[in-house]
mmCIF file of C-alpha atoms in Angstrom:
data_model
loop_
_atom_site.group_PDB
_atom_site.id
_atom_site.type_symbol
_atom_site.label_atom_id
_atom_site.label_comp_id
_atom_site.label_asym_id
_atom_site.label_seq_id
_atom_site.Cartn_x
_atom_site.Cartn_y
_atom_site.Cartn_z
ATOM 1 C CA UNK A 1 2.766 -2.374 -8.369
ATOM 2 C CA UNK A 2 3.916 -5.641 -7.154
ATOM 3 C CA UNK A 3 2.266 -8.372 -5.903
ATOM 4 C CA UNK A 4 4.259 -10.491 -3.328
ATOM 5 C CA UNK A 5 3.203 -13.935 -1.878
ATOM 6 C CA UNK A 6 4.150 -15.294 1.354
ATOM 7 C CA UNK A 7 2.401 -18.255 3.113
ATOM 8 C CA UNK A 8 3.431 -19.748 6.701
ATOM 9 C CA UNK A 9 6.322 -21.728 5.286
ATOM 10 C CA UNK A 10 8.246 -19.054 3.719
ATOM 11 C CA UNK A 11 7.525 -15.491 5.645
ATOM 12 C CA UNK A 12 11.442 -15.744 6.383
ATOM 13 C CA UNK A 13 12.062 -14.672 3.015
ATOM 14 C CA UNK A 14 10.870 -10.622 3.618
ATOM 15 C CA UNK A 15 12.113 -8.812 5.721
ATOM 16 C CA UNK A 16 9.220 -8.812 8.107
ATOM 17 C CA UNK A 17 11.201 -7.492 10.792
ATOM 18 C CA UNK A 18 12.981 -4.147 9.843
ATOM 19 C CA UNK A 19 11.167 -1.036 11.350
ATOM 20 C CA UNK A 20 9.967 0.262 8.384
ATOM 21 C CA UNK A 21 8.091 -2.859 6.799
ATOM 22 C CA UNK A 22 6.362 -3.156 10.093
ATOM 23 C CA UNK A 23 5.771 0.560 10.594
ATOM 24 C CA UNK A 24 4.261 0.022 6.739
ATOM 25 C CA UNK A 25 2.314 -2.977 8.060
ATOM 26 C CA UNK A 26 1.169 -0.925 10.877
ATOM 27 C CA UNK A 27 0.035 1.846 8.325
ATOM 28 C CA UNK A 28 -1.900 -0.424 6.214
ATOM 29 C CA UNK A 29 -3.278 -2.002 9.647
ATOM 30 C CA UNK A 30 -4.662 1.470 10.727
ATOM 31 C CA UNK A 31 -6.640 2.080 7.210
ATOM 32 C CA UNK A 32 -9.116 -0.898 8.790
ATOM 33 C CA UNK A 33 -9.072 0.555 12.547
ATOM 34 C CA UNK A 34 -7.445 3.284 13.405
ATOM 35 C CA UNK A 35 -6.830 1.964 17.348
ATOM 36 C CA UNK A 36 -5.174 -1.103 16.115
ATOM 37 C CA UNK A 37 -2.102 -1.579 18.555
ATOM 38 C CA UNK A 38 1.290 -1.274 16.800
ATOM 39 C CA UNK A 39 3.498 -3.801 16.684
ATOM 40 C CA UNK A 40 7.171 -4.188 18.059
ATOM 41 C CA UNK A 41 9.143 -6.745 17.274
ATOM 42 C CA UNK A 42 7.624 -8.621 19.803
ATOM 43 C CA UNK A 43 4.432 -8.757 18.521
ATOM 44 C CA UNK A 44 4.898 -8.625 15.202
ATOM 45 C CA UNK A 45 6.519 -11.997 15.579
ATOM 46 C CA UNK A 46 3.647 -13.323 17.174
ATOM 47 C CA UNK A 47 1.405 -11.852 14.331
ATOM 48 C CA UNK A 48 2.957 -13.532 11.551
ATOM 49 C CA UNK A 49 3.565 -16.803 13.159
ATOM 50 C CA UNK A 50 -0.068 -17.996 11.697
ATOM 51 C CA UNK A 51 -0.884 -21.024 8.735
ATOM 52 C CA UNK A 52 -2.201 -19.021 5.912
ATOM 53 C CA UNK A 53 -0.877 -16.571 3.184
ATOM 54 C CA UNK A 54 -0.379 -12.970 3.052
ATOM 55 C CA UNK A 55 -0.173 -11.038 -0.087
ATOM 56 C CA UNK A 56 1.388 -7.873 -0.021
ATOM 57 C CA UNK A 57 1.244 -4.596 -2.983
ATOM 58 C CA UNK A 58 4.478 -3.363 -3.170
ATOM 59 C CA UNK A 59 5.174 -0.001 -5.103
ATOM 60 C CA UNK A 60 8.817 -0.145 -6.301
ATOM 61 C CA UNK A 61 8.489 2.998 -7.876
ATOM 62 C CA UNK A 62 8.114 4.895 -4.447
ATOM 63 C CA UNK A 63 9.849 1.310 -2.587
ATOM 64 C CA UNK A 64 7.217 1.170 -0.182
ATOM 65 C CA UNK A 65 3.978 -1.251 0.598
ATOM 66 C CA UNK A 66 0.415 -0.237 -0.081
ATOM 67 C CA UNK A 67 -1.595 -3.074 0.054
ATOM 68 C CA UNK A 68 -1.955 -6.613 2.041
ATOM 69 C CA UNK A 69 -4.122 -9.133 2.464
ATOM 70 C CA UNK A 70 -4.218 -12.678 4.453
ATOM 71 C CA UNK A 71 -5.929 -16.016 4.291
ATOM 72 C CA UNK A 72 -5.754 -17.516 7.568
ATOM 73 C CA UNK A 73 -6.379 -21.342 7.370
ATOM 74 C CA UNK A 74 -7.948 -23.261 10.106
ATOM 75 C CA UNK A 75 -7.485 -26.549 9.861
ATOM 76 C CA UNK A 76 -10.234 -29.105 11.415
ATOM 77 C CA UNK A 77 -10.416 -32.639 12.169
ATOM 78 C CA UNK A 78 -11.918 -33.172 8.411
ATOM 79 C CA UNK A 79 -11.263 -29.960 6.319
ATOM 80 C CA UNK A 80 -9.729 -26.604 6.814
ATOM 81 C CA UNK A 81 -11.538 -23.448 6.502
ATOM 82 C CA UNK A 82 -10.139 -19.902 4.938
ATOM 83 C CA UNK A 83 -11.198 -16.494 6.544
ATOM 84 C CA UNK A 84 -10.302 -13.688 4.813
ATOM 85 C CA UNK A 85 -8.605 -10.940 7.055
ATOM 86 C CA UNK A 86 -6.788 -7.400 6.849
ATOM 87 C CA UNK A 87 -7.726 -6.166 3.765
ATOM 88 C CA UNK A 88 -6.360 -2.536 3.151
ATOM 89 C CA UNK A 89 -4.803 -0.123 1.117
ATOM 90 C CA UNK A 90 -3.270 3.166 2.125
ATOM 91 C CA UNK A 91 -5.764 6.004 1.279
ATOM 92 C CA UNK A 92 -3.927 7.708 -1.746
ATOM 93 C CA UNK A 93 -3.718 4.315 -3.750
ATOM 94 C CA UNK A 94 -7.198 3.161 -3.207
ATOM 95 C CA UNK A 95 -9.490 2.839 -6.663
ATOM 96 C CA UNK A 96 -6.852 1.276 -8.567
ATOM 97 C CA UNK A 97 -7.599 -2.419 -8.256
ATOM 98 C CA UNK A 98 -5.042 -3.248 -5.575
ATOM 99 C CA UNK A 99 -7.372 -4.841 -3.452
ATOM 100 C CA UNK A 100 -8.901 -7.023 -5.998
ATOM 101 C CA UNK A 101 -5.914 -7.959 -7.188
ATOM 102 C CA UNK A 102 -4.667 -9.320 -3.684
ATOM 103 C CA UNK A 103 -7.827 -10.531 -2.693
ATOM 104 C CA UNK A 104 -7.999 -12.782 -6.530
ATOM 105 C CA UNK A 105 -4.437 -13.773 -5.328
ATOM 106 C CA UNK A 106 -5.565 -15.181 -2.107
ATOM 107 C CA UNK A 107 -8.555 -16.496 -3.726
ATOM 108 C CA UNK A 108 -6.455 -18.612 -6.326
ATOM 109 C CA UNK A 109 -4.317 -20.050 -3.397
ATOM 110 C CA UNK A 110 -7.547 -21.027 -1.918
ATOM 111 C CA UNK A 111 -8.492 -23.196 -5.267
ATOM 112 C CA UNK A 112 -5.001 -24.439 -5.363
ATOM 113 C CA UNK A 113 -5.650 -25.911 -2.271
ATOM 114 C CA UNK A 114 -8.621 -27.384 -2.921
ATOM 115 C CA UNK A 115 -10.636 -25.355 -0.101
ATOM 116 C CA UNK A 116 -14.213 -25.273 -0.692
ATOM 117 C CA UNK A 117 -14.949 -21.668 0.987
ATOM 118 C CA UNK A 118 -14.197 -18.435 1.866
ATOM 119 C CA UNK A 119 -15.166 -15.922 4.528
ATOM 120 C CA UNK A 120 -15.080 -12.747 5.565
ATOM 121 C CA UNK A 121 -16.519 -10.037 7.868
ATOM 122 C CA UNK A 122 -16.696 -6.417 6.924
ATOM 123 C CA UNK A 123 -18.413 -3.542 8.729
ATOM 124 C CA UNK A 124 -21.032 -2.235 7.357
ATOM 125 C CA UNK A 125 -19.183 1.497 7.429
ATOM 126 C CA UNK A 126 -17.020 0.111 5.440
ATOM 127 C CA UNK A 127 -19.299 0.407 1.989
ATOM 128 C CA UNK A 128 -16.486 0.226 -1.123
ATOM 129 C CA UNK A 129 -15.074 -2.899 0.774
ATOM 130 C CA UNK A 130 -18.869 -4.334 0.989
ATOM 131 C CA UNK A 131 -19.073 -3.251 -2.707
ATOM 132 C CA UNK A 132 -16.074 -4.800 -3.551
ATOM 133 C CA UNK A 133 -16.820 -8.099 -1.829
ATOM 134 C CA UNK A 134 -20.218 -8.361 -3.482
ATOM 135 C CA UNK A 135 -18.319 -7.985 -6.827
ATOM 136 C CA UNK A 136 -16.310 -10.470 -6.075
ATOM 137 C CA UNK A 137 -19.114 -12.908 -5.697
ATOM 138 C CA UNK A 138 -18.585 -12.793 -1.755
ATOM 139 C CA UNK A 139 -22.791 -13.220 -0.500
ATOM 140 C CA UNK A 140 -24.119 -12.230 2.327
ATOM 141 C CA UNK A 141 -24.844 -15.124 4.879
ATOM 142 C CA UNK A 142 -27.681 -15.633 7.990
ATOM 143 C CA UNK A 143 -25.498 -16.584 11.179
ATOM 144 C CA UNK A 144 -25.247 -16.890 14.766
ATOM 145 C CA UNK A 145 -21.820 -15.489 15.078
ATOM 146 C CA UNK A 146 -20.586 -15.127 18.616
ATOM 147 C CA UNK A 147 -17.258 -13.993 20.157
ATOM 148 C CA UNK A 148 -15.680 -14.723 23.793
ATOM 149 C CA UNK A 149 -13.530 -11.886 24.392
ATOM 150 C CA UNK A 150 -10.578 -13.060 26.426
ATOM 151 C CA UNK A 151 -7.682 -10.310 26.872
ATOM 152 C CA UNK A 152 -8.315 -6.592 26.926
ATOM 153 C CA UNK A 153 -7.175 -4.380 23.848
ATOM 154 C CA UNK A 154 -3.651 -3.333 23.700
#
């Protein structure tokens, strides 16, 4: 498989837009929660207009996707942060590494840019991912996380 990097200056560059990359986006989306909303064009522009990276597994031998990743960056008054979001690969290529592979991607674009953290959520349903992240070095951490919900689900 391939690994493709995109980060919020060059997105432009795949073809983010045709039907079938976002119906393969959508696919990937669903193997983290199977209600998430699918995206038009609409939306999908709204999704990927966002300062971070996403890393994408490309097989060319079938010419489809089967893995992504992003890093969203959020950039503070005196450092920026990394979160990492939408890890998934479709069901029949999971086990292989894929996910590792983007998630060591992202990862290395973090160092590159000299952030000093990462972090992540992950349900706790969700035990290969939680596996995976522990391997990783990825540690558990004590918080107060909140969350204002603003807008209904689409």
């Amino acid at each position: 498989y391939q690994i493709l990097r995109f980060n919020h200056c060059n997105l432009s560059r795949f073809e983010l837009y045709e039907k079938e990359s976002l119906a393969q986006i959508n696919e990937l989306l669903r193997v983290i929660n199977p209600k998430t909303s699918v995206f038009d064009h609409e939306t999908g522009e709204l999704f990927f207009d966002f300062r971070g990276f996403l890393v994408l597994a490309r097989d060319p031998s079938i010419g489809r996707l089967i893995g992504m990743a992003t890093l969203v960056l959020c950039h503070k008054i005196n450092s920026v942060s990394a979160r990492l979001e939408h890890v998934a690969v479709i069901p029949e290529m999971q086990g292989r590494g894929i996910a590792r592979a983007l998630i060591n991607t992202l990862i290395e674009e973090a160092r590159l840019m000299r952030i000093t953290h990462i972090d992540l959520t992950c349900e706790p349903r969700r035990v290969r991912a939680n596996k995976l992240y522990d391997q990783l070095g990825f540690k558990k951490r004590v918080t107060n996380a909140r969350r204002l919900k603003l807008l209904p689900k689409l």
